[in-house]
Structure formats: structure tokens, C-alpha cells
Short mmCIF file of C-alpha atoms and ligand atoms in Angstrom, two decimals:
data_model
loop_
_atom_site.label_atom_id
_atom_site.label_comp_id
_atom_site.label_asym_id
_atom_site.label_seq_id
_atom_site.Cartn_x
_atom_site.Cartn_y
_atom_site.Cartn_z
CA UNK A 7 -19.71 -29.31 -7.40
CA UNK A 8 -19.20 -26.43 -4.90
CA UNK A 9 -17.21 -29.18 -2.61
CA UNK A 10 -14.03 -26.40 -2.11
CA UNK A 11 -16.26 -23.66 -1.22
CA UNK A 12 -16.53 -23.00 2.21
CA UNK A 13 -18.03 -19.66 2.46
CA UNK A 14 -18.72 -18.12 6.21
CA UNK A 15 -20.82 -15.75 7.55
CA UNK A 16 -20.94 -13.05 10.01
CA UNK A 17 -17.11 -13.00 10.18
CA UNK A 18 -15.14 -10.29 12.82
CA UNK A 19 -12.60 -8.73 10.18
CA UNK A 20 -11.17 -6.97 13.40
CA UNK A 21 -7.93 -8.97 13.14
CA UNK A 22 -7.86 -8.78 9.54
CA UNK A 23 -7.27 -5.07 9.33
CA UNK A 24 -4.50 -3.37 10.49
CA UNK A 25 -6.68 -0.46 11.92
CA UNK A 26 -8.62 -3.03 13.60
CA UNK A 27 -11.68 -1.41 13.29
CA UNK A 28 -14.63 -3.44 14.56
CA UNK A 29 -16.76 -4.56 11.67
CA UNK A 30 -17.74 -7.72 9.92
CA UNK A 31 -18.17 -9.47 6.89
CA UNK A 32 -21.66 -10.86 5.85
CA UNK A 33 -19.91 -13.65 3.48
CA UNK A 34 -16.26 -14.60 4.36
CA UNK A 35 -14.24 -16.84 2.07
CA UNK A 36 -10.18 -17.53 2.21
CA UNK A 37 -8.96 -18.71 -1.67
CA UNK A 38 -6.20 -21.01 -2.00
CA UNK A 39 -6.24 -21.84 -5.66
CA UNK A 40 -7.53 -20.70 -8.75
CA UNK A 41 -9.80 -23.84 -8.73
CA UNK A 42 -11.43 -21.70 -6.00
CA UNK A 43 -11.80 -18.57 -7.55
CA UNK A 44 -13.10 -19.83 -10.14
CA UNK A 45 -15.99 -22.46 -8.69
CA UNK A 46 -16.84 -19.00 -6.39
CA UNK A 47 -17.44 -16.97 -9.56
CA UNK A 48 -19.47 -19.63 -11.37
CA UNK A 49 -21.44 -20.20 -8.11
CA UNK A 50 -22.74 -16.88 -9.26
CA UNK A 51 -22.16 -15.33 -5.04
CA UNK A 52 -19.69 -13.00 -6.61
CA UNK A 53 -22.63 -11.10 -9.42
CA UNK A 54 -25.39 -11.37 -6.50
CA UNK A 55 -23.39 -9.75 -3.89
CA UNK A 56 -20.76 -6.69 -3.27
CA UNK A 57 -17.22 -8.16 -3.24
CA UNK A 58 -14.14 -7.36 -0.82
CA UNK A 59 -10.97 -8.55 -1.99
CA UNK A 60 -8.56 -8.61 1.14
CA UNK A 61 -4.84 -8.87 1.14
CA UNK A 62 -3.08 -7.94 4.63
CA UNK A 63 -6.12 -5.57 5.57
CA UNK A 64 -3.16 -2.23 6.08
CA UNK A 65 -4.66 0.15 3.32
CA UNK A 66 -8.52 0.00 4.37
CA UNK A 67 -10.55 1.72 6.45
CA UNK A 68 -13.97 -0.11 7.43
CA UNK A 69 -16.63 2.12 7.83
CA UNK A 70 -19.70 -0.12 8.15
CA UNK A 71 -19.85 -3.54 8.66
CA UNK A 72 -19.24 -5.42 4.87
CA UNK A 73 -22.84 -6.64 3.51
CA UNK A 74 -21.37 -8.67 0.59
CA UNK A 75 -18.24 -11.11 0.13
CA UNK A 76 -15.08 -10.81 1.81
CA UNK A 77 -12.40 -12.91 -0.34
CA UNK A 78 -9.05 -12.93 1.11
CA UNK A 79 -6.22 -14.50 -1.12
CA UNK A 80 -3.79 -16.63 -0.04
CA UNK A 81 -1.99 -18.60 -2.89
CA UNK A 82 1.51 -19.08 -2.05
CA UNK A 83 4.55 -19.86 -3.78
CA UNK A 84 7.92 -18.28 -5.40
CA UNK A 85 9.32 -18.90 -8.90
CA UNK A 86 12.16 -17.75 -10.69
CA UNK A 87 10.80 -17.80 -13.92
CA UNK A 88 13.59 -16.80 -16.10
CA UNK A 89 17.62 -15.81 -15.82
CA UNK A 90 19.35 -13.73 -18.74
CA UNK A 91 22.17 -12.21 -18.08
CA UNK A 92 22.12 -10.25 -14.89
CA UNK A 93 18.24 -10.27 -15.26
CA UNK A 94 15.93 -12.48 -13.29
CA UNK A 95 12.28 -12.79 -13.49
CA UNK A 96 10.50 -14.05 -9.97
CA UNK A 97 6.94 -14.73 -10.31
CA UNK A 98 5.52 -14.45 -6.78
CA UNK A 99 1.70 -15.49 -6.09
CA UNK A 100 -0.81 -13.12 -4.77
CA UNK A 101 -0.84 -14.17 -1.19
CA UNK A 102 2.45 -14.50 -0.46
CA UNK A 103 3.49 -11.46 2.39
CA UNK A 104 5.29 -9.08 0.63
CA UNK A 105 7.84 -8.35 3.06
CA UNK A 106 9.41 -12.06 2.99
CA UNK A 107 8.82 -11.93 -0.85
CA UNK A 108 11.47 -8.58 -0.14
CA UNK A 109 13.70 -10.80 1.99
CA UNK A 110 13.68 -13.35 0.20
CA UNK A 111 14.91 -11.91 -3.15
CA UNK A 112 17.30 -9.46 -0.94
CA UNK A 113 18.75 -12.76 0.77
CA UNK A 114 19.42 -13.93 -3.21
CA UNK A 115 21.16 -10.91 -4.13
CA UNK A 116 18.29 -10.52 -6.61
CA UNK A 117 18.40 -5.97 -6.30
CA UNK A 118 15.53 -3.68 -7.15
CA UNK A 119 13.24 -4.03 -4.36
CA UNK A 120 15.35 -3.62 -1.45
CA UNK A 121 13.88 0.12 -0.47
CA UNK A 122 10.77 -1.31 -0.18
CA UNK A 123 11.57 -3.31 2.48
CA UNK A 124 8.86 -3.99 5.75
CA UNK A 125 6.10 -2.24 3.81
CA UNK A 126 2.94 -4.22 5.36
CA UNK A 127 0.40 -6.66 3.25
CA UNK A 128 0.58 -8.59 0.70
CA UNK A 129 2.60 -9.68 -3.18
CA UNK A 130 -1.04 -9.35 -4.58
CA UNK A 131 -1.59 -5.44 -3.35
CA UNK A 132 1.67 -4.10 -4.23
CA UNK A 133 0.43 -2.68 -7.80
CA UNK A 134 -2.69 -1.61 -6.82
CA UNK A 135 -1.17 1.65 -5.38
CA UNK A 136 2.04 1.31 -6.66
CA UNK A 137 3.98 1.06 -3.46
CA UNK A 138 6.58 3.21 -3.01
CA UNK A 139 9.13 4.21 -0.03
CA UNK A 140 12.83 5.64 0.21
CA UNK A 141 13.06 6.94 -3.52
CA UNK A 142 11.72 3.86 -5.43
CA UNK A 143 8.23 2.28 -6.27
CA UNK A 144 7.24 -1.20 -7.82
CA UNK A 145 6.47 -0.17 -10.80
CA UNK A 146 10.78 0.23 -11.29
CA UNK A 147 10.66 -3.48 -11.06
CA UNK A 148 7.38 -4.80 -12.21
CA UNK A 149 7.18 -6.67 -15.20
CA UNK A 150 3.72 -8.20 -15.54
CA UNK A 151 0.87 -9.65 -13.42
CA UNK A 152 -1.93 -12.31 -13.83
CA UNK A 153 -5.14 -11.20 -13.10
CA UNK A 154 -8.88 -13.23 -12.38
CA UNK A 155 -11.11 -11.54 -14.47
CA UNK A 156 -14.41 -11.90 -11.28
CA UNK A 157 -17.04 -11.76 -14.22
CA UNK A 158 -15.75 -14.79 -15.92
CA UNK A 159 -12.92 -16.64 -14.56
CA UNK A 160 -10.33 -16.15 -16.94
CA UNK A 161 -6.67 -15.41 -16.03
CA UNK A 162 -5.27 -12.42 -17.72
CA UNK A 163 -2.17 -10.51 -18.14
CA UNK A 164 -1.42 -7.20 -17.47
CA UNK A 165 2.28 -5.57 -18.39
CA UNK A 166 3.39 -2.75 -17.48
CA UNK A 167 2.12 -0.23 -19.88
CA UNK A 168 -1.41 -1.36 -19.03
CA UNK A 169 -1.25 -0.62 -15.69
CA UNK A 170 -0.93 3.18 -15.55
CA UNK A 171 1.48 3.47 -12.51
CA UNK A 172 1.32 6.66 -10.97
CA UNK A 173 1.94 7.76 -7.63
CA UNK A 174 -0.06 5.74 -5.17
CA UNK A 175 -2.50 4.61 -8.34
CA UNK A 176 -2.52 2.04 -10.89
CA UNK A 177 -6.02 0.90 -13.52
CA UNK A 178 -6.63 -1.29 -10.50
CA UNK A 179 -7.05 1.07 -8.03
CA UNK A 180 -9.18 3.51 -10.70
CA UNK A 181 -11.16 1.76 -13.75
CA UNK A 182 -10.18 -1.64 -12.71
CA UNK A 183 -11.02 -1.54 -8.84
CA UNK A 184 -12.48 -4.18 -7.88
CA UNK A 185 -12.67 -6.00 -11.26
CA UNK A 186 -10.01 -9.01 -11.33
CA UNK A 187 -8.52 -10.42 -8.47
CA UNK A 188 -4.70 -9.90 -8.82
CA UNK A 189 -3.58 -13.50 -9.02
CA UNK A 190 0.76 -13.23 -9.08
CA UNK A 191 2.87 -10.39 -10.12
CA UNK A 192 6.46 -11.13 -11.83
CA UNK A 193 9.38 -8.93 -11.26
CA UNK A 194 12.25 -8.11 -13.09
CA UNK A 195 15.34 -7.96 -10.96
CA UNK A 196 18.79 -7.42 -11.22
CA UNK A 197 21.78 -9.70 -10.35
CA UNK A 198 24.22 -6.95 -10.39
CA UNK A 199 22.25 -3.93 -8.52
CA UNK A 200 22.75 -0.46 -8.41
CA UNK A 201 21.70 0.78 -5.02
CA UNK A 202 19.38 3.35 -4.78
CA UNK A 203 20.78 5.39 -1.43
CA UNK A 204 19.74 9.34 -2.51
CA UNK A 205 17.57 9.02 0.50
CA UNK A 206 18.66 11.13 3.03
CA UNK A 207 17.63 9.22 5.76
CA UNK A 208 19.07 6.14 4.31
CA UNK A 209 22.77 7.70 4.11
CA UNK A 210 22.41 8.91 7.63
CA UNK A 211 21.58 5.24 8.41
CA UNK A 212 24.14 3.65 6.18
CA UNK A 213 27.11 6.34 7.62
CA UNK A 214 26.60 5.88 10.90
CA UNK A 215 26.86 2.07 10.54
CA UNK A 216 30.11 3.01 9.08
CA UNK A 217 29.10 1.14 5.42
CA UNK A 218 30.29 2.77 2.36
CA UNK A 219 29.80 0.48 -0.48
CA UNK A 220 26.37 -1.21 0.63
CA UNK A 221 25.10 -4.25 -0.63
CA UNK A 222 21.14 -4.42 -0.99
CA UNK A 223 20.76 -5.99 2.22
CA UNK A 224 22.21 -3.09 3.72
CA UNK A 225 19.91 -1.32 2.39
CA UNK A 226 17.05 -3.32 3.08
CA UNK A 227 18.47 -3.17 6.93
CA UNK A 228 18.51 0.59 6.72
CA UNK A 229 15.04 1.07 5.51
CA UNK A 230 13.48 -1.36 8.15
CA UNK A 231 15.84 0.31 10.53
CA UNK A 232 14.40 4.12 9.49
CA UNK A 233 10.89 2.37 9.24
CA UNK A 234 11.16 1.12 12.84
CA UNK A 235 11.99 4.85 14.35
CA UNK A 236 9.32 6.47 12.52
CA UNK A 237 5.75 4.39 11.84
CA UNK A 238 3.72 3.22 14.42
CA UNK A 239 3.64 -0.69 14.37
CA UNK A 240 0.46 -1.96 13.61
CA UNK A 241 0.56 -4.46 15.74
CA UNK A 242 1.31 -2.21 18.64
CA UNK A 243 -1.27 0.79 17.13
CA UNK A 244 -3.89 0.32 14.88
CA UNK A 245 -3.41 2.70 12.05
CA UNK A 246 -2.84 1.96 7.78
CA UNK A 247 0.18 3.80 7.03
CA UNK A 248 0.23 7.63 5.40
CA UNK A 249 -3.64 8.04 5.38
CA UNK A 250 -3.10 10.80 2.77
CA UNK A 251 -0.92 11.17 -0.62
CA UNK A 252 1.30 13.44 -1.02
CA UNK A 253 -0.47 16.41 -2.75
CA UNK A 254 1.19 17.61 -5.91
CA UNK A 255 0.43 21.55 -7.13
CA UNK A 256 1.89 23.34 -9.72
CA UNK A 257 5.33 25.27 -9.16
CA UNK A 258 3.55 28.89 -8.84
CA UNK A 259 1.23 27.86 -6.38
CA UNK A 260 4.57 26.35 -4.26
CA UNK A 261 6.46 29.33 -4.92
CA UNK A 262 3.00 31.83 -3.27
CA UNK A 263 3.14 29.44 -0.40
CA UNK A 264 6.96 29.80 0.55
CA UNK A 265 6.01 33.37 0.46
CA UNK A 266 3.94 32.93 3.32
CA UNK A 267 5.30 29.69 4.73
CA UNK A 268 8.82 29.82 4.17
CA UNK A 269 9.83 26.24 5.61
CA UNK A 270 7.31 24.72 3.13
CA UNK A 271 8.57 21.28 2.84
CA UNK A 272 8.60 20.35 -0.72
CA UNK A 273 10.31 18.51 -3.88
CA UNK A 274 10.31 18.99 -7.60
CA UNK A 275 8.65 16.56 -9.85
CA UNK A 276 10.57 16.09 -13.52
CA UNK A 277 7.23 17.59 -14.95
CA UNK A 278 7.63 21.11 -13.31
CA UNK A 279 5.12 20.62 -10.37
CA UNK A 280 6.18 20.28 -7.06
CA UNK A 281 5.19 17.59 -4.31
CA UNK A 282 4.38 19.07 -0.92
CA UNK A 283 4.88 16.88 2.79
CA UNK A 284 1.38 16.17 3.41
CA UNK A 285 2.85 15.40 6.85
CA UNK A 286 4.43 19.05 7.34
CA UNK A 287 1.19 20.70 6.12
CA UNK A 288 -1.39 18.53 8.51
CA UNK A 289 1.67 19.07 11.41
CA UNK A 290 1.68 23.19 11.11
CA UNK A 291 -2.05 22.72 11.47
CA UNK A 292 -1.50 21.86 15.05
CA UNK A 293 -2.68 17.86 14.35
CA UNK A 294 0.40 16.13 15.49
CA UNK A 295 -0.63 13.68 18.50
CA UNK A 296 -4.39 14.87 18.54
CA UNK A 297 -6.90 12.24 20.14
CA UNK A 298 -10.31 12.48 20.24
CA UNK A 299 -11.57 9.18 21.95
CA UNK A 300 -9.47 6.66 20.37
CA UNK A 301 -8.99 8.28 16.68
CA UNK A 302 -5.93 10.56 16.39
CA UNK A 303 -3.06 11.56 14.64
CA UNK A 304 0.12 9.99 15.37
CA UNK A 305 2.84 11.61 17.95
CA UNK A 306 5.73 11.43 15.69
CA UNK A 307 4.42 11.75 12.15
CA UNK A 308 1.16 13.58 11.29
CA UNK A 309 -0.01 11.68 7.94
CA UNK A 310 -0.91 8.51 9.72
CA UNK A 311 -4.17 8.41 11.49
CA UNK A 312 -4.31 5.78 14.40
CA UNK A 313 -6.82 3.91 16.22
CA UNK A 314 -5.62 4.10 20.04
CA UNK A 315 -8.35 0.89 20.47
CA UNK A 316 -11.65 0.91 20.13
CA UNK A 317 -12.09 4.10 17.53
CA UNK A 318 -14.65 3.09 15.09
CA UNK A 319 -13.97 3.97 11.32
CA UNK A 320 -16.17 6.24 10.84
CA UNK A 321 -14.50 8.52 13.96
CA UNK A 322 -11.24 7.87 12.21
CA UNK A 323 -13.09 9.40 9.30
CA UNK A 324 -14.95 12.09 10.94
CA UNK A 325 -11.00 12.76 11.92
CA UNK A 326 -9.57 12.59 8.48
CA UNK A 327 -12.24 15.35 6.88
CA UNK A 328 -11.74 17.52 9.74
CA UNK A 329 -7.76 17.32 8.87
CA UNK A 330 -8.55 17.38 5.47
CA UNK A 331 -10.60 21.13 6.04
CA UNK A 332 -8.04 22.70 7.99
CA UNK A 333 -5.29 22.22 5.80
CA UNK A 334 -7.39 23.81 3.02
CA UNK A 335 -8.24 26.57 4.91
CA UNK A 336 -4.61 27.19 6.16
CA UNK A 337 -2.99 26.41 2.92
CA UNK A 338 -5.85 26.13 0.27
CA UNK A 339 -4.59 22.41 -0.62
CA UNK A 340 -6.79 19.68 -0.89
CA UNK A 341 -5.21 16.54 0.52
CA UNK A 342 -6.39 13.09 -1.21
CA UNK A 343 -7.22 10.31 0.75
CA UNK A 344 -4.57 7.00 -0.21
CA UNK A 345 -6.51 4.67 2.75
CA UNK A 346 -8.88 2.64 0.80
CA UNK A 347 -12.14 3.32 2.22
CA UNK A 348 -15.11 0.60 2.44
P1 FAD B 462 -5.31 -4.54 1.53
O1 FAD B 462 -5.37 -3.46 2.55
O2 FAD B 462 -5.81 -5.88 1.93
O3 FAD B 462 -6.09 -4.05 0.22
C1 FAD B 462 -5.82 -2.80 -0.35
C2 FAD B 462 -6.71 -2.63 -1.61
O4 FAD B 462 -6.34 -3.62 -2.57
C3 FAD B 462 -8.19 -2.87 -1.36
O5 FAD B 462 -8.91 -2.02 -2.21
C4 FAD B 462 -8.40 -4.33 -1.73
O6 FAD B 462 -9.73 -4.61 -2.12
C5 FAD B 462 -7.45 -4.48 -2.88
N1 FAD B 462 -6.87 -5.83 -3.02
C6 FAD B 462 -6.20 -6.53 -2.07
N2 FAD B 462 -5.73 -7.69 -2.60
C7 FAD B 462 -6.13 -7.71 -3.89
C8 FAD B 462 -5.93 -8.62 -4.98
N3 FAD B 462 -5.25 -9.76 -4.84
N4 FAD B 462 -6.47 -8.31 -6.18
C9 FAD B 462 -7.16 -7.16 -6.37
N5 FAD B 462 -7.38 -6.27 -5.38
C10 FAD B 462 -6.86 -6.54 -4.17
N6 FAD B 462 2.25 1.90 1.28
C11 FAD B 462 3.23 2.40 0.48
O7 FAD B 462 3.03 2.54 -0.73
N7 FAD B 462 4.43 2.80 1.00
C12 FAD B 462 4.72 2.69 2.31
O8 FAD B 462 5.81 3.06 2.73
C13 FAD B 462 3.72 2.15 3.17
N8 FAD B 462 3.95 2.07 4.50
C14 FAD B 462 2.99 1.57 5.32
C15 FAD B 462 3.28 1.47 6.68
C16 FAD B 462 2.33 0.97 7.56
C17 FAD B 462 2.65 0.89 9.04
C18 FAD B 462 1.08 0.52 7.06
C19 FAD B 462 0.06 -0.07 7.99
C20 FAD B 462 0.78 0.63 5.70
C21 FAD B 462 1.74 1.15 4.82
N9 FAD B 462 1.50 1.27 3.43
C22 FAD B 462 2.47 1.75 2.61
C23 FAD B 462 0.19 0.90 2.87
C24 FAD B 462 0.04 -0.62 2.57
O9 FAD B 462 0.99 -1.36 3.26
C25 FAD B 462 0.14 -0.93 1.09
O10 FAD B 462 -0.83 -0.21 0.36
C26 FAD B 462 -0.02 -2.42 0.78
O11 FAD B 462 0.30 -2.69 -0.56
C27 FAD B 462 -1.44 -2.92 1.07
O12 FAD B 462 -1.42 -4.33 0.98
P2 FAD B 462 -2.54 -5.23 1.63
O13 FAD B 462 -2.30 -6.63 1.14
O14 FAD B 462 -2.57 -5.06 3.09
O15 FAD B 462 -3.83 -4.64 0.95
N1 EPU B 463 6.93 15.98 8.41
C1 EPU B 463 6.63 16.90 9.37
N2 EPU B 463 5.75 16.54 10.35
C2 EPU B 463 5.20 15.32 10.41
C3 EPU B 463 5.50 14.39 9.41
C4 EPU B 463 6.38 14.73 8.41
O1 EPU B 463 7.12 18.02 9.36
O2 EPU B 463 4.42 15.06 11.34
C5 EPU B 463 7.91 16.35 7.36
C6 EPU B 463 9.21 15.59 7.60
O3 EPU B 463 10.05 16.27 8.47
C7 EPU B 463 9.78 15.48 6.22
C8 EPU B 463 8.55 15.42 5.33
O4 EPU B 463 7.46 15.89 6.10
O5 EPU B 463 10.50 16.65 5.92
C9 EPU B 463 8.26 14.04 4.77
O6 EPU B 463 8.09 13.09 5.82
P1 EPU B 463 8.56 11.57 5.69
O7 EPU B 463 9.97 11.50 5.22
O8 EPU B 463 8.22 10.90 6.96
O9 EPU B 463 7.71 10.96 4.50
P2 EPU B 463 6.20 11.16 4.08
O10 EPU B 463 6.15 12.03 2.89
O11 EPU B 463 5.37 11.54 5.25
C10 EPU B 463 6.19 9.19 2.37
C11 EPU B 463 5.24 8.10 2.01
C12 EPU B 463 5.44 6.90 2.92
C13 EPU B 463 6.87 6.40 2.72
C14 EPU B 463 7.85 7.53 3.09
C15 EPU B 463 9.29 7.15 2.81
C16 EPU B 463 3.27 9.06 1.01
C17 EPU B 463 1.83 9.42 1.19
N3 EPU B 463 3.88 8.56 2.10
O12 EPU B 463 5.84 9.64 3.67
O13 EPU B 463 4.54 5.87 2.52
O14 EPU B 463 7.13 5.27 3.54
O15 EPU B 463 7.54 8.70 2.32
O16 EPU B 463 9.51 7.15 1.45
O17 EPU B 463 3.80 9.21 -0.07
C18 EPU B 463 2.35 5.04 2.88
O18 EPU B 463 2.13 5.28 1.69
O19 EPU B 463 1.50 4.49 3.63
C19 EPU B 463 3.64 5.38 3.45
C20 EPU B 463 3.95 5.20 4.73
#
């Protein structure tokens, strides 16, 4: 059979990451079509070797060269899968970019996903961590996804209450990692949107364009506007967005810090706890625009760790647990890593 399968080896991954970090893949595969998937599971390469799935490459961190399977997924294609009332369903496939799935629905006037606008990768990855930016996260507007279950082909369906959103985590990115290849996700949007604009940063942006009643496209032009000022563009720097979460500690333990550190930067959660700016701690630490060689910290915000060219991932590493000690020892918080690392 195996006629669709072309499956390469010793492939550079450097432009497939959005660190690009040197490394490469043993076994390299692209999939188009489930057809695909499935003739590469029953070829039995996917039980005899380690597995990769690869979206846009901007939440990993390669550490070693990959000695199994690499399997980027590229399906494309957009449906609007139902319309009740002001409620649409749009069923986008895996491989479709996720930021021209966001214009796409913005340019249709189809709300929900508008703050999430210019976040890198791909449709396929946006559950895995539960994307989130500017006050919102996916799980607001996810309704369902199909799934490849990689030990026997079959397409499954997840809804939301099987996913366990969190912050930055989902089954897929705990239990499930690395289990079923996430195959299209459906959204539920609205036709008749209620902006979400608490943001501070997005009301500075929206006032000074002089726009008081925004439409979601505003919106989305705000947040790639903010975006713009204050990440580092791949492209331009290597790095994979915030390379830690935001650590969440109970309100006491916020309340002994502003004691000491009175401009703690921090928010309430509904459940009592309180998020602290992973950013602002790793900043007072002295971290902001570090380089050692070409792994550092970024010059205008300290949670994203950068390649300045030829770092290799495990200096960006060495980097990230020496960041990761000194805010403990400052401020006795541990700081989780949100990069994927392989
Ligand atoms: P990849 O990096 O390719 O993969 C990420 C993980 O998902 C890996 O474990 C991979 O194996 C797995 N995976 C990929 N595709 C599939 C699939 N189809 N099925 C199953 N598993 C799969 N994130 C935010 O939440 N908010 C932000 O504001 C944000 N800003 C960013 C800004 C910059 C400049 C960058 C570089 C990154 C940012 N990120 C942000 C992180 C990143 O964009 C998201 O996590 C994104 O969803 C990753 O998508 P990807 O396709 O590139 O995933
Ligand atoms: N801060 C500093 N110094 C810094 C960086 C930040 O003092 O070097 C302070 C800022 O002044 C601000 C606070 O920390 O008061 C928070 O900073 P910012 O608004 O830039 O957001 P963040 O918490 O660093 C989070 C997400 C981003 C998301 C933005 C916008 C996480 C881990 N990161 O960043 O997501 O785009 O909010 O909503 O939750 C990502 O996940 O990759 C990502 C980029």
C-alpha cells in the first residue's frame, strides 16, 4: 500500500521552529489527509519509534536532535458547520495557521476570538495549552475537536468538558500528550459579539485611535497593534513566546510578598489565589536583556527567552533553570516552564 507515505530522514527542523534551534529529525513526514495518518499508523513507524507532532514549531524547545518521527500536520480547510441564531459553528482543520483562521472569522463578523489575534502556530495547537492573550482564552469559544487516536487510527471527539482547560493546560498537554493527533477543532462564535476590551492595554490602544464603540476587528487591530510593540518577532529573533506561566500562589503568600516587595505585580483569581507577573518577578531579578552567547532574555519583556542566532537549546535551557533559581531564591516562587520541551 504505503504509496502516500513519503517519510524522510535526517531532516534540519531549524526552520520549523520558531527558536530555530539547530537540530534534526531522524524520520520526517508532512500529513495532508487522514488517509495519511492513518496508512502511517498501520505501517506500524509510529509504535516502533518516538513521535513529534509539529504544528508551527513556536512552543518547543529542541534540546537534542529528534531520534524518532517528526509528523507535521497540514490539513487545510474552513467550514461553517452550523448557524442558529446569532450562533455559528466553524470547523477549522488542524493545519490551517491560526492567525488567518482569526482573520478570517474577524473579517465575517463571526466575535469571540478576536483577542487572540497574531498568536503564532497553528488551528491544531490552540487547545493543547489553551491559548490565551488580552483577557480571553480558547476554551471561551471552543466547542469540540476531532482527534487521531496514534494507536489505532480512529477519529474521536473531544468536547469541552473532556478537555480540562486550565491555564496554559488542557488532557492533551497532561494525560493525553502525545496520544491523538488533534485533527480540527470547531468553534462556537457569535454573530452579535460582545467585545471583550477590560484590557488595559487594549483601551489605551482603542482611545488613542479615537474608537469608542469597537467592532471586533478593532479589536483584533489593537491586539496585533499591542503585540507588535511588545514580543520579539520570531522571524526577526528566535524565541517561543512567554517561556514561563504565570505562577499562581495562594493570597497569604501574595500578601507576605507585598510586605517585602511592595510593587508586586499581581491579579486575583475568582478562587481566592492570586496570579503573579512572571515577567516582573524574573525582571527585579536583574534578567531583563541578559545574553550569554546567543541565549538571553529579551530587552523589553523578561518572560521570553531568545535565541540571538546560533544558541543551542540546551544553553537556552541552561538559561531558563538559572532564571528559574534566582527567582526562588529572591522570592521563594517556583516558576513552571509553558515552552514544550523535547
Ligand atoms: P507547536 O509548537 O508545533 O507544538 C506545541 C505542542 O503541541 C507540542 O507538544 C506538539 O507536539 C503539540 N502538537 C502540535 N500540533 C499538534 C496536533 N495537531 N495534535 C496534537 N499535538 C500537537 N501562546 C499563548 O497562549 N498566548 C500568547 O499570547 C502567545 N504568544 C506567543 C508569541 C510568540 C512570539 C510566540 C513565538 C509564541 C506565543 N505563544 C503564545 C505560544 C504558541 O504560539 C502557542 O502555544 C501555539 O498554540 C503553538 O502552536 P504551534 O502550532 O506552533 O505548536
Ligand atoms: N513586566 C515587567 N517586566 C517585564 C515583563 C513584564 O515588569 O520584563 C510586568 C508588566 O509591566 C506587566 C506584567 O508584568 O505589569 C505583565 O506583563 P504583560 O502584560 O506583558 O503580560 P505577561 O503576563 O508577561 C501574558 C501571557 C502572554 C500574553 C499576554 C497578554 C503568560 C505566561 N503570558 O504575558 O502569552 O500574550 O499576557 O495577555 O500567561 C505566551 O503564552 O507565550 C504569551 C506570550
Amino acid at each position: 500500500m504505503q504509496q502516500n507515505l513519503i517519510i524522510k530522514e535526517n531532516i534540519p527542523l531549524r526552520g520549523l521552529n520558531t527558536f530555530h534551534i539547530d537540530a534534526t529529525a531522524r524520520y520526517f513526514i508532512e500529513v495532508n489527509n487522514y488517509e495519511q495518518l492513518t496508512e502511517l499508523i498501520e505501517s506500524g513507524f509510529v509504535d516502533k519509534n518516538p513521535v513529534l507532532l509539529l504544528g508551527g514549531g513556536s512552543n518547543l524547545l529542541f534540546t537534542n536532535n529528534f531520534k524518532g518521527i517528526v509528523v507535521q500536520i497540514r490539513n487545510k480547510g474552513i467550514e461553517i458547520f452550523e448557524n442558529a441564531g446569532n450562533t455559528v459553528w466553524v470547523k477549522a482543520a488542524a493545519g490551517e495557521n491560526w492567525h488567518e483562521f482569526v482573520t478570517y472569522c474577524v473579517e465575517k463578523g463571526f466575535g469571540g476570538i478576536e483577542n487572540l489575534s497574531l498568536i503564532p502556530g497553528n488551528v491544531g495547537s490552540c487547545p493543547i495549552q489553551n491559548i490565551g492573550a488580552y483577557g480571553v482564552e480558547v476554551k471561551d469559544s471552543f466547542y469540540s475537536l476531532e482527534a487521531v487516536d496514534l494507536k489505532t487510527g480512529e477519529l474521536k471527539i473531544f468536547y469541552h468538558s473532556d478537555c480540562n482547560f486550565g491555564y496554559r493546560e488542557s488532557i492533551f498537554k497532561s494525560e493525553l500528550k502525545g496520544k491523538f493527533a488533534i485533527w480540527s477543532v470547531t468553534f462556537q462564535l457569535n454573530l452579535n459579539p460582545v467585545v471583550h476590551v477590560e484590557y488595559g492595554a487594549i483601551k489605551q490602544e482603542l482611545e488613542a485611535k479615537g474608537i469608542e464603540n469597537p467592532s471586533i476587528k478593532d479589536v483584533s487591530e489593537a491586539v496585533c497593534s499591542i503585540r507588535r510593540s511588545k514580543l520579539p518577532d520570531p522571524e526577526i529573533l528566535g524565541n517561543a513566546g512567554s517561556f514561563f506561566k504565570n505562577p499562581t500562589v495562594d493570597a497569604k503568600v501574595a500578601e507576605k510578598l507585598r510586605d517585602s516587595f511592595p510593587k508586586l505585580v499581581s491579579y486575583p483569581l475568582p478562587d481566592g489565589n492570586e496570579k503573579l507577573a512572571a515577567g516582573w518577578l524574573i525582571d527585579q531579578c536583574g534578567w531583563k536583556g541578559f545574553r550569554e552567547g546567543d541565549a538571553g532574555v529579551h530587552q523589553n519583556q523578561a518572560l521570553v527567552l531568545v535565541n540571538h542566532g546560533n544558541a543551542t537549546g540546551s544553553q537556552i535551557l541552561t538559561l531558563a533553570h538559572r532564571v528559574q533559581n534566582s527567582v526562588y531564591e529572591r522570592f521563594g516562587v517556583k516558576l513552571e516552564m509553558e515552552v514544550n520541551v523535547i
